[in-house]
Coordinates of C-alpha atoms in Angstrom, one line a residue:
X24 CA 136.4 66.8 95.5
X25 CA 139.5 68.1 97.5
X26 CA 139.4 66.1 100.9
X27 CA 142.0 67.1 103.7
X28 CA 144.6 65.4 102.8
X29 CA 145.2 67.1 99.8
X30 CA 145.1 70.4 101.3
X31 CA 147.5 69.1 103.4
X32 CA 149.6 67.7 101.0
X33 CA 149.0 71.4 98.8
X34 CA 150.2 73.3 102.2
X35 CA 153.4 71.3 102.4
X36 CA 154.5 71.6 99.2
X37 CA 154.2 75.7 99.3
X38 CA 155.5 75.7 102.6
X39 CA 158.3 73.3 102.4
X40 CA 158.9 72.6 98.4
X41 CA 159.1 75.9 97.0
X42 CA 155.6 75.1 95.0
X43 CA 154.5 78.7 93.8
X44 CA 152.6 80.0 90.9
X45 CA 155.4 81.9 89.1
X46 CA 153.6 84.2 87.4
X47 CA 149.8 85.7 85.8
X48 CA 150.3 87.1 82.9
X49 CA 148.0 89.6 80.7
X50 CA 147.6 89.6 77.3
X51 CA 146.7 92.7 75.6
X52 CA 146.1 93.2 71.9
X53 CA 148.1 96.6 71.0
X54 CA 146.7 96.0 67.4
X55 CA 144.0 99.1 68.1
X56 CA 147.0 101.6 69.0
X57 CA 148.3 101.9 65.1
X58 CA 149.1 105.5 63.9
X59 CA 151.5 106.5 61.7
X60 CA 152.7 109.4 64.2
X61 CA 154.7 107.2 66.7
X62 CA 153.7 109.6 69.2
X63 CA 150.7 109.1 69.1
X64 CA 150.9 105.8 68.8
X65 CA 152.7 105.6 72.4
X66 CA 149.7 107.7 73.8
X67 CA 147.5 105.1 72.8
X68 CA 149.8 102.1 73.6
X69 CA 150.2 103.6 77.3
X70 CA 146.4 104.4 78.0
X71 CA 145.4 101.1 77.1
X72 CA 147.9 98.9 78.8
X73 CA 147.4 101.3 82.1
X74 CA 143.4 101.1 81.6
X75 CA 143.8 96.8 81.1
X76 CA 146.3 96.2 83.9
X77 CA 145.4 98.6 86.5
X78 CA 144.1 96.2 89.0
X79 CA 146.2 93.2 87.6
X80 CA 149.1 93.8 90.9
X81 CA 146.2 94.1 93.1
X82 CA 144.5 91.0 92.1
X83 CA 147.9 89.2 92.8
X84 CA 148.5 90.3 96.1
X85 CA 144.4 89.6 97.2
X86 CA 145.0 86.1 96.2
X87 CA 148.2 85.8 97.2
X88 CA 146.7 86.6 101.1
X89 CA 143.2 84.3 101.0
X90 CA 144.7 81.6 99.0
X91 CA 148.1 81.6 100.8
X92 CA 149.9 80.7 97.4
X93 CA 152.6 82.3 96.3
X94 CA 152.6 84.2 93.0
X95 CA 155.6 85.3 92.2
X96 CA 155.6 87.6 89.6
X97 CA 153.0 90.0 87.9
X98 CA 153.5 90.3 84.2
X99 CA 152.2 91.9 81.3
X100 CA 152.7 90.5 77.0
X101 CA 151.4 92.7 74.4
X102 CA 150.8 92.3 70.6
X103 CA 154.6 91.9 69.0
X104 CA 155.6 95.7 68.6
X105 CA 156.6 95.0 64.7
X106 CA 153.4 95.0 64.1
X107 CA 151.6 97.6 65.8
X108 CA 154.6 100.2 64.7
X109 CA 154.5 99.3 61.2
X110 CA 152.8 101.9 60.2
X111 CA 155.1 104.6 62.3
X112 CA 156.8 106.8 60.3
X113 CA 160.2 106.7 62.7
X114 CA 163.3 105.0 62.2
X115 CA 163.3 102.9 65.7
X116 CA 161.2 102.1 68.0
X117 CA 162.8 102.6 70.9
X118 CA 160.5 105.5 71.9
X119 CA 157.9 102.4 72.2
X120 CA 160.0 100.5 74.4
X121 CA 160.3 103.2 76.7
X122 CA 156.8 103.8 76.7
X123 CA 156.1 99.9 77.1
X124 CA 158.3 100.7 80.3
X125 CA 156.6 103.2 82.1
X126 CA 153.9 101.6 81.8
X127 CA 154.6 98.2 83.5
X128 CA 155.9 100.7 86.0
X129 CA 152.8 102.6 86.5
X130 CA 150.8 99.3 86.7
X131 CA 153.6 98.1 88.8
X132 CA 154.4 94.4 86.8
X133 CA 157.9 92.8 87.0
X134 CA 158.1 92.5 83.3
X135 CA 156.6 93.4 80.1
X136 CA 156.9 91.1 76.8
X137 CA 156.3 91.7 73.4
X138 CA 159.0 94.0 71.7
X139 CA 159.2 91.4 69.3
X140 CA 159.1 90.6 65.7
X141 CA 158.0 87.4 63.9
X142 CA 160.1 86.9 60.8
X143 CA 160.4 82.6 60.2
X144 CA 159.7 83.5 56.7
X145 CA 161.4 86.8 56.0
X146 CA 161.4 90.4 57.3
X147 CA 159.2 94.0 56.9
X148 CA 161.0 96.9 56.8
X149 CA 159.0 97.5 60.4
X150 CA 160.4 93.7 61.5
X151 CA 164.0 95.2 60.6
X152 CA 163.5 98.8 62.4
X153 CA 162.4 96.3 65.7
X154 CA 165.1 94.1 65.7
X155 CA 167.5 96.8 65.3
X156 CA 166.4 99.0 67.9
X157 CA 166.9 95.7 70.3
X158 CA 170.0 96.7 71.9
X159 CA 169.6 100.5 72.5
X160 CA 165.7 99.2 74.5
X161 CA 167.4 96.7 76.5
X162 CA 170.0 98.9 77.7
X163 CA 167.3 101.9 78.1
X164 CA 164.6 99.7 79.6
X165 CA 164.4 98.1 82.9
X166 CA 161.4 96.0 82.3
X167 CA 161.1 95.4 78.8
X168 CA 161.8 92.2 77.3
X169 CA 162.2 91.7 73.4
X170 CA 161.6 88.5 71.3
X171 CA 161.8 87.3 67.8
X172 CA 160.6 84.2 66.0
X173 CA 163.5 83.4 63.3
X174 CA 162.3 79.9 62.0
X175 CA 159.7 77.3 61.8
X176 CA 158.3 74.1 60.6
X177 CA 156.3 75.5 58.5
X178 CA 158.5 77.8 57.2
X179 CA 162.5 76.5 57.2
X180 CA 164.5 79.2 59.0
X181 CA 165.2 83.0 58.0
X182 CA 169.3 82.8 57.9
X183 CA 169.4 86.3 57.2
X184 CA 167.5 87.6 60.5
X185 CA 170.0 84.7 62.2
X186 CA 173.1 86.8 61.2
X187 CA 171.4 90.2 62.0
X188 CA 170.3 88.3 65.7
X189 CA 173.7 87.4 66.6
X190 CA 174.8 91.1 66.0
X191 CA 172.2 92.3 68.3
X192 CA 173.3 89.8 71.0
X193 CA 176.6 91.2 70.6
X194 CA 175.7 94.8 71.2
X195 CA 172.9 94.4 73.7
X196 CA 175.6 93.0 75.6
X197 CA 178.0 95.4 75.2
X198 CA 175.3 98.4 75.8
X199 CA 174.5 96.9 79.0
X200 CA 178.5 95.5 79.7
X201 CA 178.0 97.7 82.9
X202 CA 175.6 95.3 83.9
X203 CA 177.4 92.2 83.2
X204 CA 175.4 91.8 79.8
X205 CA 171.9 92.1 81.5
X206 CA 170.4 93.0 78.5
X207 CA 171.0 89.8 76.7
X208 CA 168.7 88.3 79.6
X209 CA 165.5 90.1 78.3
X210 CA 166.3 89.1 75.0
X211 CA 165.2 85.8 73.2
X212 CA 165.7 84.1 69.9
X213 CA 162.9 81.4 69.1
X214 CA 162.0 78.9 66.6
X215 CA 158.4 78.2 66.4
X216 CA 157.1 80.8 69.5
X217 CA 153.5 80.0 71.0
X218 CA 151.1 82.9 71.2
X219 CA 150.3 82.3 74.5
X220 CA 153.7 81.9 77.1
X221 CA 153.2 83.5 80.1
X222 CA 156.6 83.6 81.0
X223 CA 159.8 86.1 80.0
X224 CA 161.8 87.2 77.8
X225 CA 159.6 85.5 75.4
X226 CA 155.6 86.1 76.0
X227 CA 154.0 88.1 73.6
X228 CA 150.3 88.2 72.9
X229 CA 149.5 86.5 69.7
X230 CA 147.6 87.5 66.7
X231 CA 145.6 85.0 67.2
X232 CA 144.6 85.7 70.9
X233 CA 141.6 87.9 72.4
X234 CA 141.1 91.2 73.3
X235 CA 142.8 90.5 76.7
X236 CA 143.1 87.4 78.3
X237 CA 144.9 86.1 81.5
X238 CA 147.4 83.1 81.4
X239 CA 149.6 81.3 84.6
X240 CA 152.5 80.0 84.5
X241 CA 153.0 77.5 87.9
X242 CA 156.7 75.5 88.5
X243 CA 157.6 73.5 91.3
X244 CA 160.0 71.8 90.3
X245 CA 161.1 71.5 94.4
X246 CA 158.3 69.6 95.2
X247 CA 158.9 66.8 91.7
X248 CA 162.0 66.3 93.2
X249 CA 160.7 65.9 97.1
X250 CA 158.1 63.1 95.8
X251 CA 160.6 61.3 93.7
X252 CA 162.7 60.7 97.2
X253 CA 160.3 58.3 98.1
X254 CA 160.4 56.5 94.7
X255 CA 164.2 55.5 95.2
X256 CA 165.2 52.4 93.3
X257 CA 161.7 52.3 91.5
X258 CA 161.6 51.2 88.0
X259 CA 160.8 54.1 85.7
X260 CA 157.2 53.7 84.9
X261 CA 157.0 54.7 88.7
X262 CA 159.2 57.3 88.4
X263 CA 156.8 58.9 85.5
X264 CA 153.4 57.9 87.1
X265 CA 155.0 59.9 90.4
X266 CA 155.7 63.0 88.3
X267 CA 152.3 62.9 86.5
X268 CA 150.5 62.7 89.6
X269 CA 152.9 65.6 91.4
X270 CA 152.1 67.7 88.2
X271 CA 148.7 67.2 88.3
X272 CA 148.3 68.8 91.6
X273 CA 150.4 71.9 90.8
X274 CA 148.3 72.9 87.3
X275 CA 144.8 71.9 89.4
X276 CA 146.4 74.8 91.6
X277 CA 147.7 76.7 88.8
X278 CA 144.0 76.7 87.4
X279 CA 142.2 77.6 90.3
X280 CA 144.3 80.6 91.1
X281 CA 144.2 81.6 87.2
X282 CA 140.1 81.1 87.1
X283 CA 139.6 83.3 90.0
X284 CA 142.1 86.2 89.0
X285 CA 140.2 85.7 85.5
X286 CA 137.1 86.5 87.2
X287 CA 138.3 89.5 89.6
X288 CA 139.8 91.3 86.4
X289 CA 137.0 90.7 83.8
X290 CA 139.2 89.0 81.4
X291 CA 138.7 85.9 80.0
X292 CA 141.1 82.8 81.2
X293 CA 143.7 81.6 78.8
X294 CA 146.0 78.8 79.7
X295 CA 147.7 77.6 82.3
X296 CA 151.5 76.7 81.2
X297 CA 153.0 73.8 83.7
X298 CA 156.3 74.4 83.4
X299 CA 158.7 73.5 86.2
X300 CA 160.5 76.5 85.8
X301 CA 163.5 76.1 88.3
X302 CA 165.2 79.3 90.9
X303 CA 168.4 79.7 92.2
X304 CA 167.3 78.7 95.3
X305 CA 168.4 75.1 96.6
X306 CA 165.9 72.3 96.8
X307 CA 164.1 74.3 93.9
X308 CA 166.1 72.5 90.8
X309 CA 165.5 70.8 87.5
X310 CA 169.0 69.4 87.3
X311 CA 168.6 67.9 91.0
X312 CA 165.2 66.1 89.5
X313 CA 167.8 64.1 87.2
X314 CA 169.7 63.4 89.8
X315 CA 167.6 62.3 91.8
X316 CA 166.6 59.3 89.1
X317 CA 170.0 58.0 89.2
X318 CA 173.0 60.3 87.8
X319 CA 176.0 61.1 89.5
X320 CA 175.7 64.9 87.7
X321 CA 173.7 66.3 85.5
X322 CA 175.0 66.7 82.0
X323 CA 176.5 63.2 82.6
X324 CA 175.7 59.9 79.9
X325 CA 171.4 59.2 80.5
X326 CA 170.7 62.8 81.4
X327 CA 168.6 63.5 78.1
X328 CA 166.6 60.1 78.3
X329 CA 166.4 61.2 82.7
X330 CA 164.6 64.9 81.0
X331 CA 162.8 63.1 78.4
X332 CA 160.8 61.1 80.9
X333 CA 160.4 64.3 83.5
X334 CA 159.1 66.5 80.6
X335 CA 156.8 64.0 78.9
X336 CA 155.1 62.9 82.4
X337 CA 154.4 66.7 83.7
X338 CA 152.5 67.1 80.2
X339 CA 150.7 64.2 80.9
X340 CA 149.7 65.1 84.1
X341 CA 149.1 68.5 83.7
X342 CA 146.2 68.0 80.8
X343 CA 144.5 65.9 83.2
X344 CA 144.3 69.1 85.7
X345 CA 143.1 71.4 83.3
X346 CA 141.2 71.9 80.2
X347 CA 143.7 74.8 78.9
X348 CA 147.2 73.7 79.1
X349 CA 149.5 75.9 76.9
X350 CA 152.5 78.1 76.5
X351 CA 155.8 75.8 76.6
X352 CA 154.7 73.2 79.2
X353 CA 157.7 70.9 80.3
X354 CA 160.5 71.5 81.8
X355 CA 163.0 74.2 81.8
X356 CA 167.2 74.3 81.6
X357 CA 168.0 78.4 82.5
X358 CA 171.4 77.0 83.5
X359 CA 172.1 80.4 85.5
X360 CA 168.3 80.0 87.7
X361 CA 169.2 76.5 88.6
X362 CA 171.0 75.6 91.3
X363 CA 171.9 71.9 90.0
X364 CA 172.5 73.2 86.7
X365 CA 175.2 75.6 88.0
X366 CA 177.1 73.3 89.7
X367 CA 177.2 70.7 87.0
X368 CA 178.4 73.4 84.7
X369 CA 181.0 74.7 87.0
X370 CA 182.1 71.0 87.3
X371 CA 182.6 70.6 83.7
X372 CA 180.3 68.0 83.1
X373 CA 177.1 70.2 81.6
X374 CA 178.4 71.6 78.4
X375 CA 177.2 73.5 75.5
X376 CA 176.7 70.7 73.6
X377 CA 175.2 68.4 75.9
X378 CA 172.6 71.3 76.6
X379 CA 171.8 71.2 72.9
X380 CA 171.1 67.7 73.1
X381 CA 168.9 68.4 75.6
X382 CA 166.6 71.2 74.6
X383 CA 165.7 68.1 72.2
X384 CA 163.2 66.8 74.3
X385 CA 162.9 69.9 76.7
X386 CA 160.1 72.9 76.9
X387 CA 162.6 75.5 75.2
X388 CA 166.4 75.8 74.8
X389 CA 169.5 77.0 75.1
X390 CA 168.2 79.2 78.3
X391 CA 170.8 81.6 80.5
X392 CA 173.6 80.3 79.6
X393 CA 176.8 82.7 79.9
X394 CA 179.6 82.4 77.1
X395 CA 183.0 84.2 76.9
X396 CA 182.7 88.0 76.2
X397 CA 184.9 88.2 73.1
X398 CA 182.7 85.1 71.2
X399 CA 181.5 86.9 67.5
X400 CA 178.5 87.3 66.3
X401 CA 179.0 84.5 63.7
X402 CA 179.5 82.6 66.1
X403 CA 176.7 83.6 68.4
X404 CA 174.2 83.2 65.1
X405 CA 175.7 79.3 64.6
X406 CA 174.5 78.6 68.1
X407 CA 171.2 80.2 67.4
X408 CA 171.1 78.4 63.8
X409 CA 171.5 74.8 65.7
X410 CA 168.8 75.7 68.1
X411 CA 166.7 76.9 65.6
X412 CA 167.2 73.4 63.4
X413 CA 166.3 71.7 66.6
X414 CA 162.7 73.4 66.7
X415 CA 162.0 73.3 63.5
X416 CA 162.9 69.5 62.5
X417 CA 160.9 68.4 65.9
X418 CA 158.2 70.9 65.3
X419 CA 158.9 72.1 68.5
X420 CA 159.8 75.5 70.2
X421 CA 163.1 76.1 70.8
X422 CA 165.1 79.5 71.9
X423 CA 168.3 80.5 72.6
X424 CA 168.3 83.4 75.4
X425 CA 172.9 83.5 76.0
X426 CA 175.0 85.8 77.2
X427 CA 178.3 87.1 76.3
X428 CA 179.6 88.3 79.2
X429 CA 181.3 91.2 78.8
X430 CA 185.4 91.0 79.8
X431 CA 185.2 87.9 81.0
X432 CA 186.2 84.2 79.8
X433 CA 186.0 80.6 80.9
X434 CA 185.5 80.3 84.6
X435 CA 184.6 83.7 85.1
X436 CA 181.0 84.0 86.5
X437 CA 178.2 86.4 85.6
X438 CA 175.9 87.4 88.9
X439 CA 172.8 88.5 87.4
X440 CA 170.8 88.6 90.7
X441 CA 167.3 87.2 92.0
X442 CA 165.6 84.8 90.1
X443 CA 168.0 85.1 87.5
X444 CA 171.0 84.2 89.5
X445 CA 174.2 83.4 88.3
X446 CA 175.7 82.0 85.1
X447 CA 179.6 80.3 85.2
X448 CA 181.1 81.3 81.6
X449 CA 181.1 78.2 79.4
X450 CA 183.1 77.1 76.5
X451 CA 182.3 77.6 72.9
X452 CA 184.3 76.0 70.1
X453 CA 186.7 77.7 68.8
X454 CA 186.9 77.1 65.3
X455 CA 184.8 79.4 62.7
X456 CA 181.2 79.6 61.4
X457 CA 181.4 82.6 59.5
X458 CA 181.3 81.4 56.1
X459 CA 178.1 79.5 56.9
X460 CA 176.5 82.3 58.5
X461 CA 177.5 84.7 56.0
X462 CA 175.3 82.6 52.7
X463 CA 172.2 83.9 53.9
X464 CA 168.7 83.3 52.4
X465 CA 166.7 80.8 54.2
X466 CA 166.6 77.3 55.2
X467 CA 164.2 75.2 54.1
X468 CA 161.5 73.7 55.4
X469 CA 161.6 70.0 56.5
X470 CA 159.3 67.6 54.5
X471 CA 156.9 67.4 58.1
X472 CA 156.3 70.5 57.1
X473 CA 153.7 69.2 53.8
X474 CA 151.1 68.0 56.4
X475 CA 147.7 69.5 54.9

């Protein structure tokens, strides 16, 4: 039972910690809008996401007013497009994305996901018309947002959609160079994707999902790093029972708004994901949470055991608050939507290898992070290959969602705007990868794979 204090405690932390649910999401199986005439096919894809999502903005703002919580952003993920055009007879699919676009508009959503191919194993000649079409829908697009799944545990990792992903990078950036690369933000590279992530550039609505469904994302990573402040000095077991506790409250909230938006649409409700997703916004930081445990700067000596314990104890919490905790649950490291993360960057001490490290024993990976403009696509595919090697030898998800800023080089900064703020240009290493990217075939899998 929720007694006053609590809904005390809940109104200070949206009104003063930056607590908010970040975003409800609908799933919507596309798998019924197959045709071979892509035309047709983009009829059917339209009238069905308009019909699902109509009142899904709506619903948002209604709860948004009686509940007084912030959501932030209405969102939309559909069955990965690969599949649903596969049976198109069209050389891209960029007719698609721009149908997927107008009709986020028309429902009025922030983003839609799901342009996205799932090839860990190898690639369709529908998987290789998506991912090639990538760069032309970004740059085309305003709301779209395109993923693909490149590797696995169970699987090893496809090298050859690797070196055909690090092309793509390089010329979604340069389609959209009059955005400062915007593009590349919309576009994510995973290793072991989840069916059910609410949040962008990498929800899609999974196979394996319903008809429709409704999943929440919460963050508050603002109001972790307020209740720590009165944990100073504390050994680290209460450092980890305060962030359970602190993440138990934000999914119990995170589920109630989720349940009721369920029931107003007439979907059922999927998951809620807990992830303290962070916003450029100060006081509202992942990297000030590390901090705040002890180090001088984050990206500094005991910053991955610091993230570690902060992503391990919001899990634990958060499956106490709810009986459907999915998507990527943990902690996030979008170096250009944190504030703390920024800085540390800017200040030399967050690098691109220390960020690998960390994705270790984060929620995802490599996240928003802004590299010079003239790095090459073999190079680009390297980074993803690490990332991907990560994922798969933890039997984790990892992703790698970088920009190559267009004209500009170390120091330089990208300003990408709103929630995804700002990104300082970081160093990669110099020396080449292209012989190892150029082999091709596929890694494979790790032994944890045999588990049956």
């Amino acid at each position: 039972m929720l007694n006053q204090n609590d809904i005390l405690q809940t109104q200070d932390m949206i009104d003063k910690r930056h607590l908010d649910i970040r975003t409800i999401t609908m799933g919507i199986s596309l798998l019924d809008c197959c045709d071979p005439d892509i035309e047709r096919c983009c009829e059917k894809i339209y009238r069905k996401i308009t019909r699902c999502a109509r009142d899904l903005v709506q619903v948002g703002q209604d709860l948004e007013r009686e509940f007084g919580i912030p959501i932030v952003n209405k969102r939309i993920s559909v069955t990965p497009i690969a599949l649903v055009a596969g049976a198109c007879q069209a050389d891209s699919y960029v007719a698609i994305a721009k149908t997927l676009d107008a009709a986020a508009k028309q429902c009025g959503v922030n983003f839609i996901g799901g342009f996205s191919a799932l090839v860990q194993k190898g690639c369709t000649e529908g998987d290789w018309k998506l991912i090639r079409s990538i760069p032309e829908a970004m740059a085309s697009t305003e709301r779209v947002c395109a993923s693909v799944n490149v590797a696995s545990t169970k699987a090893g990792i496809n090298m050859d959609a690797v070196a055909e992903m690090g092309r793509i990078v390089k010329r979604t950036a340069e389609l959209t160079a009059d955005n400062q690369g915007l593009g590349c933000a919309k576009l994510v590279v995973f290793a072991n994707a989840v069916e059910d992530n609410p949040f962008m550039a990498g929800a899609f609505h999974g196979v394996g999902e319903p008809e429709c469904v409704l999943n929440v994302g919460v963050s508050g990573p603002g109001v972790v790093y307020h209740a720590l402040q009165n944990a100073k000095g504390q050994p680290f077991d209460v450092v980890a029972e305060t962030v359970k506790k602190t993440a138990f409250r934000i999914t119990r909230m995170g589920q109630l708004v989720g349940q009721e938006a369920s029931k107003r649409l007439h979907v059922p409700f999927g998951i809620v994901d807990l992830s303290l997703a962070p916003t450029p916004a100060a006081g509202d930081s992942v990297a000030r949470i590390l901090e705040e445990m002890g180090l001088q700067v984050c990206g500094t000596h005991g910053t991955t055991a610091a993230l570690a314990l902060l992503n391990d104890a919001v899990k634990k919490g958060g499956v106490m608050a709810s009986n459907h905790v999915g998507g990527l649950s943990g902690a996030f490291i979008p170096v250009s939507e944190d504030e703390g993360m920024i800085a540390a960057a800017e200040s030399g001490t967050l690098t691109l290898s220390k960020l690998e490290a960390m994705t270790c024993v984060c929620s995802v990976g490599l996240d928003m992070v802004a590299i010079p403009g003239d790095t090459s696509a073999q190079t680009i595919s390297a980074i993803i290959a690490d990332e991907a090697a990560i994922g798969m030898v933890n039997s984790k998800t990892t992703a790698v969602r970088i920009l190559p800023a267009p004209g500009k080089s170390v120091g330089d900064r990208v300003e990408l705007g709103g929630l995804l703020g700002s990104a300082p240009v970081m160093p990669v290493h110099e020396e080449s990868a292209d012989a190892f990217v150029a082999r091709g075939g596929r890694i494979p899998a790790p032994l944890q794979s045999l588990k049956n």
